[in-house]
């Protein structure tokens, strides 16, 4: 290809777009016939909160020459690439190729991060980092839900996601925020979100001291209760104490009482 042709294709690269994407075109939304920089701009601005189906986009407007045309990578009028990365299935454009976009046929959408760094988990219904292959708990369609913290839909979110030990998912930034507030249990199933084994061992000595220092009312002393462990789902009969009850099977303190102590009337 001649240098002049390459220069034309690259004209305006990274110089146009919105806060979501660098691209040299806008889209005409098929649902409301309005023009937006991208589908996220459309979804954020519509008063009735309807969302655009990315695959239904048929018309785009070149930002270099302002020509409206059918969806294609190269502008039919001025010859610039309207997006260095272009997916004809998703009708998706982006000049920032450092994101390493790729289209996943099984997800049905484009993702970022490099195809070689991800695999598609058929049960979870989404692409995960190769580091999680055979190392995560599968939860059916775990990504096709809303983040339990901020309630944004996870499957096509632009934000990074975290897979918890239990297999449930949330935004990575929401997960970190949860950790800073010392909330270590999954908001969905109550299982420990991270490996807490070292913390449970540390708690053993602390609980002994606290139990000795916290005298229970006489009619509760020595009373036994049944507890359910949120981590291993097993039940244990233990001596009741307000400080906490330890699972007799996995040693977790992430437990809850399922049968209260019986006290004399």
XYZ file of C-alpha atoms in Angstrom, residues 36-150:
115
model
C -24.510 9.102 19.637
C -20.767 8.665 19.992
C -21.189 5.037 21.107
C -23.733 2.679 22.620
C -22.662 3.585 26.167
C -23.282 7.277 25.461
C -26.719 6.277 24.179
C -27.516 4.138 27.223
C -26.341 6.855 29.631
C -28.361 9.638 28.015
C -31.765 8.116 27.254
C -34.432 9.319 29.660
C -36.484 6.128 29.414
C -33.325 4.043 30.090
C -33.698 1.838 27.032
C -30.516 0.200 25.769
C -29.243 -0.168 22.249
C -28.542 -3.564 20.713
C -25.037 -3.181 19.303
C -25.598 -5.727 16.523
C -28.602 -3.757 15.219
C -26.596 -0.631 14.325
C -26.772 -0.100 10.549
C -25.679 3.521 10.010
C -22.593 5.473 11.131
C -21.414 9.053 10.605
C -17.750 9.710 9.794
C -16.367 12.351 12.179
C -13.697 13.445 9.681
C -15.992 14.314 6.761
C -19.441 14.093 8.428
C -20.725 11.543 5.884
C -23.501 9.202 7.012
C -23.190 5.718 5.546
C -23.682 2.017 6.118
C -21.507 0.307 8.707
C -17.993 -0.388 7.415
C -14.430 0.027 8.617
C -13.325 2.605 6.023
C -15.300 5.762 5.281
C -16.863 5.533 1.829
C -16.277 9.249 1.224
C -12.919 10.332 2.684
C -11.229 6.955 3.030
C -10.156 7.092 6.681
C -10.350 4.141 9.067
C -13.285 4.975 11.282
C -11.738 2.594 13.809
C -8.336 0.893 13.768
C -10.118 -2.074 15.348
C -13.436 -2.885 13.724
C -15.880 -5.739 14.346
C -18.580 -6.168 11.728
C -20.598 -8.399 14.085
C -20.702 -5.997 17.039
C -20.606 -2.882 14.827
C -17.797 -1.796 17.125
C -14.980 0.696 16.451
C -11.933 1.657 18.524
C -8.663 3.325 17.553
C -6.918 2.269 20.762
C -5.512 -1.123 19.743
C -3.427 -1.323 22.939
C -6.573 -2.782 24.519
C -6.012 -5.918 22.397
C -9.632 -6.372 21.352
C -10.953 -9.715 20.209
C -14.397 -11.035 19.335
C -15.625 -14.088 21.237
C -18.199 -15.978 19.187
C -19.479 -17.811 22.288
C -19.947 -14.604 24.289
C -21.266 -12.921 21.158
C -19.409 -9.675 21.904
C -15.953 -8.113 21.650
C -13.669 -8.216 24.664
C -10.292 -6.681 25.531
C -7.056 -8.103 26.884
C -5.822 -10.367 24.078
C -7.452 -13.582 22.883
C -4.482 -15.662 24.054
C -5.018 -14.484 27.631
C -8.619 -15.681 27.922
C -10.712 -18.817 27.623
C -14.481 -19.168 27.407
C -16.102 -21.074 30.266
C -19.309 -22.586 28.847
C -21.006 -23.059 32.229
C -20.180 -19.600 33.589
C -21.103 -18.241 30.136
C -18.229 -15.813 29.773
C -14.534 -15.344 29.031
C -12.194 -15.665 31.995
C -8.435 -15.173 32.397
C -6.455 -18.313 31.480
C -5.149 -18.269 35.063
C -8.630 -19.370 36.186
C -8.817 -22.396 33.866
C -9.641 -25.408 36.064
C -9.088 -23.164 39.099
C -12.484 -21.581 39.664
C -15.866 -22.735 40.919
C -18.342 -22.717 38.030
C -21.629 -20.927 38.627
C -24.075 -21.133 35.752
C -24.186 -17.809 33.872
C -22.316 -16.144 36.740
C -21.397 -13.140 34.576
C -24.910 -12.592 33.269
C -25.951 -10.904 36.488
C -25.606 -7.512 38.119
C -22.682 -6.673 40.376
C -23.980 -7.256 43.932
C -22.294 -4.035 45.107
C -23.006 -1.368 42.454
